[in-house]
Amino acid sequence: MSTEKNILVLNCGSSSLKFAVINSTTGDTKITGLAERLGSKEATITVKYKGNKQVTELTKNNQHLGAIEYLVSELHANDLSDSLTAVGHRVVHGGEVFTSSAVITDDVIAAIEETSGLAPLHNPANLVGIKAAQATFPSLPQVAVFDTAFHQTMPQKAFMYAVDNDLYNEKGIRRYGFHGTSHYFVSREAAKHLQQQDDQTSVITVHLGNGCSICAIENGNSVDTSMGLTPAEGLVMGTRSGDVDPGLIIYLMNQHNYSAQQIDNLLNKQSGLLGLSKLSNDCRTLEDAVFGNDEAQQQQAKLALDVFCYRVAKYIASYTVALSHLDAIVFTGGIGENSNYIRSQVISQLSILKISLDEQQNELARFGNAGEIQATDSQFRVLVIPTNEEWVIARDAAQLSESK
Ligand code: ADP
């Protein structure tokens, strides 16, 4: 019998399943993996354990349950299954019902089902993962950790759209915000770094990955964030447009006969860095193109990154409005943690706020290295902090299942 206490963390997409087994005391990751193209003949599962990576085709059962069954056999083979004490699930939308993580009961499942209309691609997939995990681990407590929960402290002036109030009262249409676990985690890490109490720390957290969002955190609480009813609002992202004039949608529908499906595709899958550059949604590829020799590609990539960085800088400046004081701006996410180029382009547009970078420190804070990267005469600190959403999920799952 194992003496370790480990949590299985599951993050289910419509055709994917990411997982990790994390020690709930130390935060060490034991095993990680990703099942992709679930439901198709090409379904595979990749498992990383002790530095080895192994890719296997899921031929027997190519659904989420099949991926979980495979995962269970891997846990058995590596003596990890006895050590599991709970399962933590990432759930995208918790609506206004969930202001924090919750032990999964029939009522919690019903409430997640009820909010599925607000996240039709994500919540049903999360529920598939929950039900598959319940079937596989009937004796383990299951905990849901919501992307939206951290933002439930936003004041009404920040979460209301200026549209007919009935839409909020009758249909729940408002801004919810996402990436909550990441904004929460890096804001707490920032407080630790600054040696301040969480509830006295005010930061602007900038999560730049494939999805991008920014959050104003006043004394530990989210008071504004850039994603809205759906994760499409706000910053420019890998393939999502972020903010556009709502008139653009009406124009495309009326003048160019776009269907709702085509608009959805355009704004969520063919826009952002990919749409602007016509090259890639991947920031690394675009940076390579900017510094490469192909002039046409250079221009396209530069345009995409310029629009991306200008939007981030504009949001940072506007979020100072939401705060009574600002202890630091915090960069995180694959781009925020690794791209000194993007950080430099963003901060250089904030000179009116007297923020500037030490470019040497900026270059050093990459590839998992946290750091403080502002220049000595900068009015505000700028931090780089790697995010760890899985750890937040594991910790919440451990705490809630123990206090149950
Ligand atoms: P997700 O939102 O899917 O979790 P990530 O947070 O992993 O995504 O971020 C993916 C993005 O991070 C991609 O655009 C990728 O190009 C970018 N990225 C990763 N490493 C670097 C790097 N060294 N320099 C620039 N961008 C990077």
Short mmCIF file of C-alpha atoms and ligand atoms in Angstrom, two decimals:
data_model
loop_
_atom_site.label_atom_id
_atom_site.label_comp_id
_atom_site.label_asym_id
_atom_site.label_seq_id
_atom_site.Cartn_x
_atom_site.Cartn_y
_atom_site.Cartn_z
CA MET A 1 0.00 0.00 0.00
CA SER A 2 1.40 3.39 -1.02
CA THR A 3 2.00 6.06 1.62
CA GLU A 4 1.95 8.85 -0.94
CA LYS A 5 -1.17 10.92 -1.52
CA ASN A 6 -1.61 11.63 -5.20
CA ILE A 7 -4.39 13.32 -7.12
CA LEU A 8 -5.41 12.42 -10.66
CA VAL A 9 -6.09 15.66 -12.56
CA LEU A 10 -8.28 15.39 -15.66
CA ASN A 11 -8.92 18.03 -18.29
CA CYS A 12 -11.35 16.78 -20.93
CA GLY A 13 -11.92 18.50 -24.26
CA SER A 14 -14.42 17.35 -26.87
CA SER A 15 -11.87 15.05 -28.53
CA SER A 16 -8.99 15.18 -26.08
CA LEU A 17 -8.10 14.32 -22.52
CA LYS A 18 -5.12 15.75 -20.66
CA PHE A 19 -4.13 14.12 -17.41
CA ALA A 20 -1.56 14.32 -14.67
CA VAL A 21 -0.94 12.57 -11.38
CA ILE A 22 0.29 15.08 -8.85
CA ASN A 23 1.54 14.59 -5.30
CA SER A 24 -0.85 16.70 -3.25
CA THR A 25 1.77 17.46 -0.58
CA THR A 26 4.83 18.31 -2.64
CA GLY A 27 3.24 19.32 -5.95
CA ASP A 28 5.55 16.88 -7.82
CA THR A 29 4.15 15.61 -11.09
CA LYS A 30 4.39 11.81 -11.28
CA ILE A 31 3.03 11.10 -14.72
CA THR A 32 1.39 13.19 -17.43
CA GLY A 33 -0.30 12.47 -20.68
CA LEU A 34 -2.58 13.50 -23.47
CA ALA A 35 -5.15 11.50 -25.42
CA GLU A 36 -5.98 13.12 -28.76
CA ARG A 37 -8.42 12.67 -31.64
CA LEU A 38 -10.73 10.68 -29.37
CA GLY A 39 -13.73 9.25 -31.18
CA SER A 40 -11.74 8.82 -34.42
CA LYS A 41 -9.70 5.95 -35.86
CA GLU A 42 -6.54 8.00 -35.30
CA ALA A 43 -7.06 8.24 -31.52
CA THR A 44 -3.75 8.08 -29.65
CA ILE A 45 -2.58 8.45 -26.09
CA THR A 46 0.81 9.84 -25.14
CA VAL A 47 2.15 9.11 -21.67
CA LYS A 48 5.22 10.77 -20.14
CA TYR A 49 6.74 8.98 -17.16
CA LYS A 50 10.21 9.40 -15.67
CA GLY A 51 11.53 11.17 -18.75
CA ASN A 52 10.17 8.57 -21.22
CA LYS A 53 7.47 9.40 -23.72
CA GLN A 54 5.33 6.66 -25.19
CA VAL A 55 2.63 7.06 -27.86
CA THR A 56 0.00 4.31 -28.21
CA GLU A 57 -2.94 3.97 -30.61
CA LEU A 58 -6.27 3.56 -28.84
CA THR A 59 -7.65 0.71 -30.93
CA LYS A 60 -9.84 -1.08 -28.35
CA ASN A 61 -11.96 1.85 -27.22
CA ASN A 62 -11.22 5.20 -28.85
CA GLN A 63 -13.61 7.20 -26.59
CA HIS A 64 -12.84 9.11 -23.35
CA LEU A 65 -13.60 6.01 -21.31
CA GLY A 66 -11.08 4.04 -23.40
CA ALA A 67 -8.44 6.69 -22.69
CA ILE A 68 -9.19 6.53 -18.97
CA GLU A 69 -9.05 2.70 -19.02
CA TYR A 70 -5.65 2.89 -20.70
CA LEU A 71 -4.53 5.46 -18.16
CA VAL A 72 -5.63 3.16 -15.32
CA SER A 73 -3.56 0.30 -16.76
CA GLU A 74 -0.53 2.64 -16.91
CA LEU A 75 -1.10 3.70 -13.29
CA HIS A 76 -1.29 0.04 -12.25
CA ALA A 77 1.85 -0.83 -14.20
CA ASN A 78 3.74 2.00 -12.50
CA ASP A 79 2.41 1.31 -8.99
CA LEU A 80 0.54 4.59 -8.83
CA SER A 81 -3.10 3.51 -8.61
CA ASP A 82 -3.08 2.72 -4.88
CA SER A 83 -1.74 6.17 -4.08
CA LEU A 84 -4.70 8.06 -5.59
CA THR A 85 -6.85 9.85 -3.01
CA ALA A 86 -9.11 11.94 -5.29
CA VAL A 87 -9.76 13.00 -8.87
CA GLY A 88 -9.76 16.72 -9.76
CA HIS A 89 -11.58 17.82 -12.91
CA ARG A 90 -11.13 21.06 -14.79
CA VAL A 91 -14.59 22.33 -15.66
CA VAL A 92 -14.76 25.31 -18.00
CA HIS A 93 -18.04 27.00 -17.08
CA GLY A 94 -19.52 27.23 -13.61
CA GLY A 95 -21.93 30.08 -14.42
CA GLU A 96 -22.95 32.10 -11.36
CA VAL A 97 -23.53 28.93 -9.36
CA PHE A 98 -19.92 28.08 -8.55
CA THR A 99 -17.78 30.68 -6.81
CA SER A 100 -15.22 28.06 -5.77
CA SER A 101 -14.34 24.42 -6.41
CA ALA A 102 -16.89 21.76 -5.41
CA VAL A 103 -16.99 18.08 -4.46
CA ILE A 104 -18.97 16.41 -7.23
CA THR A 105 -22.43 15.20 -6.23
CA ASP A 106 -25.54 14.56 -8.31
CA ASP A 107 -26.61 18.18 -7.64
CA VAL A 108 -23.24 19.49 -8.82
CA ILE A 109 -23.50 17.42 -12.00
CA ALA A 110 -27.01 18.78 -12.59
CA ALA A 111 -25.75 22.36 -12.13
CA ILE A 112 -22.85 21.78 -14.56
CA GLU A 113 -25.37 20.35 -17.04
CA GLU A 114 -27.52 23.44 -16.61
CA THR A 115 -24.64 25.77 -17.49
CA SER A 116 -23.73 23.69 -20.54
CA GLY A 117 -25.67 26.05 -22.79
CA LEU A 118 -23.08 28.73 -21.97
CA ALA A 119 -20.17 26.45 -22.94
CA PRO A 120 -21.62 23.94 -25.40
CA LEU A 121 -18.23 22.67 -26.57
CA HIS A 122 -16.58 22.40 -23.17
CA ASN A 123 -18.98 21.51 -20.36
CA PRO A 124 -20.46 18.39 -22.02
CA ALA A 125 -16.89 17.13 -22.61
CA ASN A 126 -16.01 17.85 -18.97
CA LEU A 127 -19.08 15.86 -17.91
CA VAL A 128 -18.03 12.93 -20.08
CA GLY A 129 -14.71 12.94 -18.19
CA ILE A 130 -16.45 13.15 -14.81
CA LYS A 131 -18.77 10.26 -15.59
CA ALA A 132 -15.97 8.11 -17.01
CA ALA A 133 -13.83 8.79 -13.92
CA GLN A 134 -16.74 8.01 -11.57
CA ALA A 135 -17.26 4.69 -13.36
CA THR A 136 -13.55 3.88 -13.19
CA PHE A 137 -12.83 5.11 -9.64
CA PRO A 138 -16.16 4.64 -7.79
CA SER A 139 -14.55 4.90 -4.35
CA LEU A 140 -12.58 8.11 -4.96
CA PRO A 141 -14.01 11.57 -4.27
CA GLN A 142 -14.24 13.70 -7.42
CA VAL A 143 -13.83 17.47 -7.32
CA ALA A 144 -14.72 20.07 -9.97
CA VAL A 145 -12.50 23.15 -10.37
CA PHE A 146 -14.05 25.86 -12.52
CA ASP A 147 -12.31 28.25 -14.94
CA THR A 148 -14.92 30.91 -14.15
CA ALA A 149 -15.05 30.68 -10.33
CA PHE A 150 -12.19 33.07 -9.50
CA HIS A 151 -13.89 35.84 -11.51
CA GLN A 152 -17.16 35.67 -9.58
CA THR A 153 -15.90 38.57 -7.42
CA MET A 154 -16.12 40.96 -10.39
CA PRO A 155 -18.41 43.90 -9.66
CA GLN A 156 -21.52 44.34 -11.75
CA LYS A 157 -20.11 47.35 -13.59
CA ALA A 158 -17.37 45.05 -14.93
CA PHE A 159 -19.45 41.99 -15.74
CA MET A 160 -22.54 43.55 -17.35
CA TYR A 161 -22.79 44.09 -21.11
CA ALA A 162 -24.56 47.32 -21.96
CA VAL A 163 -27.41 45.52 -23.67
CA ASP A 164 -31.06 45.02 -22.71
CA ASN A 165 -31.00 44.06 -19.02
CA ASP A 166 -33.50 41.24 -19.68
CA LEU A 167 -30.73 39.31 -21.40
CA TYR A 168 -28.93 39.08 -18.08
CA ASN A 169 -31.98 38.52 -15.91
CA GLU A 170 -33.63 35.96 -18.16
CA LYS A 171 -30.74 34.29 -19.96
CA GLY A 172 -27.68 34.83 -17.77
CA ILE A 173 -25.91 36.78 -20.52
CA ARG A 174 -22.99 38.60 -18.86
CA ARG A 175 -19.22 38.50 -18.74
CA TYR A 176 -17.91 35.46 -16.81
CA GLY A 177 -14.20 35.31 -17.62
CA PHE A 178 -12.02 32.21 -17.92
CA HIS A 179 -8.46 31.03 -17.10
CA GLY A 180 -9.44 31.67 -13.46
CA THR A 181 -7.15 28.99 -12.01
CA SER A 182 -4.16 30.45 -13.82
CA HIS A 183 -4.86 34.08 -12.81
CA TYR A 184 -5.46 32.90 -9.24
CA PHE A 185 -2.26 30.84 -9.11
CA VAL A 186 0.12 33.46 -10.52
CA SER A 187 -1.40 36.23 -8.37
CA ARG A 188 -0.71 34.11 -5.23
CA GLU A 189 2.80 33.35 -6.44
CA ALA A 190 3.32 37.07 -7.06
CA ALA A 191 2.21 37.86 -3.50
CA LYS A 192 4.71 35.28 -2.19
CA HIS A 193 7.46 36.75 -4.33
CA LEU A 194 6.65 40.26 -3.08
CA GLN A 195 6.39 38.95 0.51
CA GLN A 196 2.92 40.42 0.86
CA GLN A 197 -0.41 39.05 2.06
CA ASP A 198 -2.66 37.76 -0.73
CA ASP A 199 -5.45 40.09 0.34
CA GLN A 200 -3.17 43.11 0.16
CA THR A 201 -1.71 42.35 -3.25
CA SER A 202 -3.02 44.00 -6.40
CA VAL A 203 -1.69 42.85 -9.75
CA ILE A 204 -2.53 42.73 -13.41
CA THR A 205 -1.99 39.15 -14.60
CA VAL A 206 -1.42 38.60 -18.32
CA HIS A 207 -1.97 35.00 -19.45
CA LEU A 208 -0.70 34.60 -23.02
CA GLY A 209 -0.96 31.08 -24.43
CA ASN A 210 -3.05 29.74 -27.31
CA GLY A 211 -5.91 31.35 -25.43
CA CYS A 212 -5.08 34.76 -23.95
CA SER A 213 -6.68 36.77 -21.18
CA ILE A 214 -5.80 39.45 -18.70
CA CYS A 215 -7.11 40.05 -15.21
CA ALA A 216 -7.16 42.97 -12.78
CA ILE A 217 -6.79 41.61 -9.24
CA GLU A 218 -7.51 44.02 -6.38
CA ASN A 219 -6.33 42.82 -2.97
CA GLY A 220 -6.50 39.20 -4.09
CA ASN A 221 -9.88 39.38 -5.86
CA SER A 222 -10.58 39.39 -9.58
CA VAL A 223 -12.26 42.72 -10.38
CA ASP A 224 -12.10 42.60 -14.17
CA THR A 225 -11.00 40.18 -16.86
CA SER A 226 -10.89 40.29 -20.63
CA MET A 227 -12.78 37.13 -21.60
CA GLY A 228 -16.54 37.46 -21.43
CA LEU A 229 -19.61 35.32 -21.94
CA THR A 230 -17.31 33.01 -23.91
CA PRO A 231 -13.52 32.78 -24.19
CA ALA A 232 -13.67 34.72 -27.48
CA GLU A 233 -13.65 38.25 -26.02
CA GLY A 234 -10.66 40.43 -25.26
CA LEU A 235 -7.09 39.88 -26.36
CA VAL A 236 -5.93 38.64 -29.76
CA MET A 237 -5.28 34.87 -29.45
CA GLY A 238 -3.78 32.05 -31.53
CA THR A 239 -6.88 31.62 -33.69
CA ARG A 240 -9.47 33.83 -31.94
CA SER A 241 -10.04 37.47 -32.82
CA GLY A 242 -10.75 38.81 -29.35
CA ASP A 243 -12.68 42.11 -29.36
CA VAL A 244 -14.42 43.06 -32.61
CA ASP A 245 -17.20 45.49 -33.39
CA PRO A 246 -20.47 43.51 -33.02
CA GLY A 247 -21.51 45.36 -36.20
CA LEU A 248 -18.93 43.29 -38.09
CA ILE A 249 -21.01 40.18 -37.46
CA ILE A 250 -24.23 41.81 -38.62
CA TYR A 251 -22.45 43.18 -41.69
CA LEU A 252 -21.06 39.77 -42.67
CA MET A 253 -24.46 38.14 -42.18
CA ASN A 254 -26.46 40.78 -44.05
CA GLN A 255 -24.05 41.75 -46.81
CA HIS A 256 -22.07 38.55 -47.34
CA ASN A 257 -24.55 35.86 -46.30
CA TYR A 258 -22.37 34.39 -43.55
CA SER A 259 -24.13 31.75 -41.47
CA ALA A 260 -23.77 31.55 -37.68
CA GLN A 261 -21.49 28.54 -38.23
CA GLN A 262 -19.25 30.49 -40.62
CA ILE A 263 -19.01 33.42 -38.17
CA ASP A 264 -18.13 30.99 -35.39
CA ASN A 265 -15.41 29.43 -37.55
CA LEU A 266 -14.08 32.80 -38.63
CA LEU A 267 -13.85 34.38 -35.17
CA ASN A 268 -12.77 31.31 -33.19
CA LYS A 269 -10.67 29.27 -35.61
CA GLN A 270 -9.43 31.46 -38.47
CA SER A 271 -8.64 34.75 -36.75
CA GLY A 272 -6.08 35.98 -34.24
CA LEU A 273 -2.39 35.42 -35.01
CA LEU A 274 -3.30 32.83 -37.66
CA GLY A 275 -5.83 35.00 -39.47
CA LEU A 276 -3.65 38.11 -39.47
CA SER A 277 -0.39 36.42 -40.44
CA LYS A 278 -1.81 33.75 -42.76
CA LEU A 279 1.22 31.77 -41.55
CA SER A 280 0.60 30.25 -38.14
CA ASN A 281 -1.18 30.53 -34.81
CA ASP A 282 2.10 29.71 -33.09
CA CYS A 283 4.02 32.63 -31.65
CA ARG A 284 7.41 30.91 -32.11
CA THR A 285 6.83 30.44 -35.84
CA LEU A 286 5.86 34.09 -36.18
CA GLU A 287 8.88 35.32 -34.23
CA ASP A 288 11.11 33.18 -36.46
CA ALA A 289 9.45 34.76 -39.50
CA VAL A 290 9.93 38.29 -38.12
CA PHE A 291 13.67 37.64 -37.79
CA GLY A 292 13.89 35.54 -40.98
CA ASN A 293 14.85 36.45 -44.56
CA ASP A 294 11.51 36.12 -46.34
CA GLU A 295 10.31 39.71 -46.61
CA ALA A 296 6.64 38.92 -47.33
CA GLN A 297 6.44 36.52 -44.41
CA GLN A 298 8.29 38.99 -42.24
CA GLN A 299 5.68 41.68 -42.88
CA GLN A 300 2.73 39.37 -42.29
CA ALA A 301 4.17 37.97 -39.07
CA LYS A 302 5.10 41.44 -37.83
CA LEU A 303 1.60 42.74 -38.47
CA ALA A 304 0.07 39.87 -36.47
CA LEU A 305 2.44 40.33 -33.53
CA ASP A 306 2.04 44.13 -33.61
CA VAL A 307 -1.75 43.87 -33.34
CA PHE A 308 -1.34 41.21 -30.62
CA CYS A 309 1.06 43.30 -28.49
CA TYR A 310 -0.79 46.59 -28.95
CA ARG A 311 -4.00 44.97 -27.70
CA VAL A 312 -2.22 43.55 -24.62
CA ALA A 313 -0.66 46.95 -23.83
CA LYS A 314 -4.03 48.70 -24.27
CA TYR A 315 -5.68 46.26 -21.84
CA ILE A 316 -2.91 46.63 -19.25
CA ALA A 317 -3.29 50.42 -19.32
CA SER A 318 -7.07 50.22 -19.11
CA TYR A 319 -6.96 47.80 -16.16
CA THR A 320 -5.14 50.35 -14.01
CA VAL A 321 -8.61 51.96 -13.84
CA ALA A 322 -9.93 48.93 -11.94
CA LEU A 323 -7.26 49.05 -9.23
CA SER A 324 -6.53 51.34 -6.28
CA HIS A 325 -2.86 50.41 -6.37
CA LEU A 326 -0.67 48.19 -8.53
CA ASP A 327 2.07 45.98 -7.09
CA ALA A 328 3.11 44.27 -10.32
CA ILE A 329 2.25 43.24 -13.84
CA VAL A 330 2.64 39.46 -14.16
CA PHE A 331 3.27 37.62 -17.42
CA THR A 332 2.39 33.92 -17.70
CA GLY A 333 1.26 31.23 -20.22
CA GLY A 334 3.41 29.74 -23.01
CA ILE A 335 4.03 33.14 -24.64
CA GLY A 336 4.10 35.22 -21.46
CA GLU A 337 6.60 32.85 -19.81
CA ASN A 338 8.89 32.41 -22.79
CA SER A 339 8.80 35.29 -25.22
CA ASN A 340 11.04 38.16 -24.20
CA TYR A 341 10.22 39.68 -27.61
CA ILE A 342 6.49 39.89 -26.89
CA ARG A 343 7.02 41.18 -23.33
CA SER A 344 9.35 43.84 -24.65
CA GLN A 345 6.93 44.92 -27.41
CA VAL A 346 4.09 45.15 -24.89
CA ILE A 347 5.89 47.05 -22.14
CA SER A 348 7.57 49.48 -24.55
CA GLN A 349 4.09 50.81 -25.36
CA LEU A 350 3.42 51.65 -21.71
CA SER A 351 6.04 54.37 -21.26
CA ILE A 352 3.32 56.88 -20.35
CA LEU A 353 2.81 54.81 -17.17
CA LYS A 354 6.57 54.96 -16.61
CA ILE A 355 6.98 51.21 -16.89
CA SER A 356 10.08 49.85 -18.58
CA LEU A 357 12.09 46.61 -18.75
CA ASP A 358 15.63 45.56 -18.00
CA GLU A 359 16.21 43.73 -21.29
CA GLN A 360 18.92 41.53 -19.84
CA GLN A 361 16.63 40.29 -17.06
CA ASN A 362 13.85 39.98 -19.62
CA GLU A 363 15.98 37.63 -21.70
CA LEU A 364 16.93 35.53 -18.68
CA ALA A 365 13.31 35.00 -17.58
CA ARG A 366 12.47 32.23 -20.07
CA PHE A 367 11.90 28.48 -20.21
CA GLY A 368 10.44 28.10 -16.74
CA ASN A 369 12.65 30.71 -15.08
CA ALA A 370 10.58 33.12 -13.03
CA GLY A 371 11.94 36.60 -12.68
CA GLU A 372 11.56 40.27 -11.99
CA ILE A 373 12.27 42.03 -15.26
CA GLN A 374 11.53 45.75 -14.84
CA ALA A 375 14.22 48.41 -15.20
CA THR A 376 15.46 50.03 -11.99
CA ASP A 377 13.61 53.27 -12.76
CA SER A 378 10.32 51.56 -13.74
CA GLN A 379 7.35 52.83 -11.72
CA PHE A 380 5.89 49.32 -11.51
CA ARG A 381 7.37 45.86 -11.17
CA VAL A 382 7.03 43.38 -14.02
CA LEU A 383 7.18 39.68 -13.10
CA VAL A 384 7.37 36.47 -15.12
CA ILE A 385 5.76 33.55 -13.29
CA PRO A 386 5.12 30.10 -14.83
CA THR A 387 1.51 29.08 -14.34
CA ASN A 388 0.47 25.71 -12.92
CA GLU A 389 -3.25 25.11 -13.30
CA GLU A 390 -2.90 21.36 -12.64
CA TRP A 391 -1.40 22.10 -9.24
CA VAL A 392 -4.34 24.33 -8.27
CA ILE A 393 -6.74 21.57 -9.33
CA ALA A 394 -4.77 18.93 -7.38
CA ARG A 395 -4.60 21.10 -4.27
CA ASP A 396 -8.30 21.98 -4.32
CA ALA A 397 -9.20 18.32 -4.91
CA ALA A 398 -7.00 17.23 -1.99
CA GLN A 399 -8.33 19.88 0.39
CA LEU A 400 -12.00 19.44 -0.46
CA SER A 401 -11.90 15.65 -0.45
CA GLU A 402 -10.15 15.63 2.94
CA SER A 403 -12.61 18.05 4.52
CA LYS A 404 -15.58 16.11 3.15
P1 ADP B 1 -2.35 26.59 -24.17
O1 ADP B 1 -3.16 27.85 -24.10
O2 ADP B 1 -2.79 25.65 -25.26
O3 ADP B 1 -2.08 25.93 -22.83
P2 ADP B 1 0.43 27.43 -23.99
O4 ADP B 1 0.24 28.20 -22.74
O5 ADP B 1 1.29 26.22 -23.97
O6 ADP B 1 -0.92 27.09 -24.71
O7 ADP B 1 1.05 28.47 -25.06
C1 ADP B 1 1.26 28.14 -26.39
C2 ADP B 1 1.90 29.36 -27.06
O8 ADP B 1 3.16 29.63 -26.41
C3 ADP B 1 2.21 29.14 -28.53
O9 ADP B 1 1.85 30.28 -29.29
C4 ADP B 1 3.72 29.00 -28.53
O10 ADP B 1 4.30 29.44 -29.74
C5 ADP B 1 4.12 29.93 -27.41
N1 ADP B 1 5.49 29.67 -26.97
C6 ADP B 1 5.98 28.58 -26.33
N2 ADP B 1 7.33 28.71 -26.17
C7 ADP B 1 7.69 29.89 -26.74
C8 ADP B 1 8.92 30.59 -26.92
N3 ADP B 1 10.07 30.09 -26.49
N4 ADP B 1 8.88 31.79 -27.53
C9 ADP B 1 7.73 32.30 -27.98
N5 ADP B 1 6.54 31.70 -27.85
C10 ADP B 1 6.51 30.52 -27.24
#
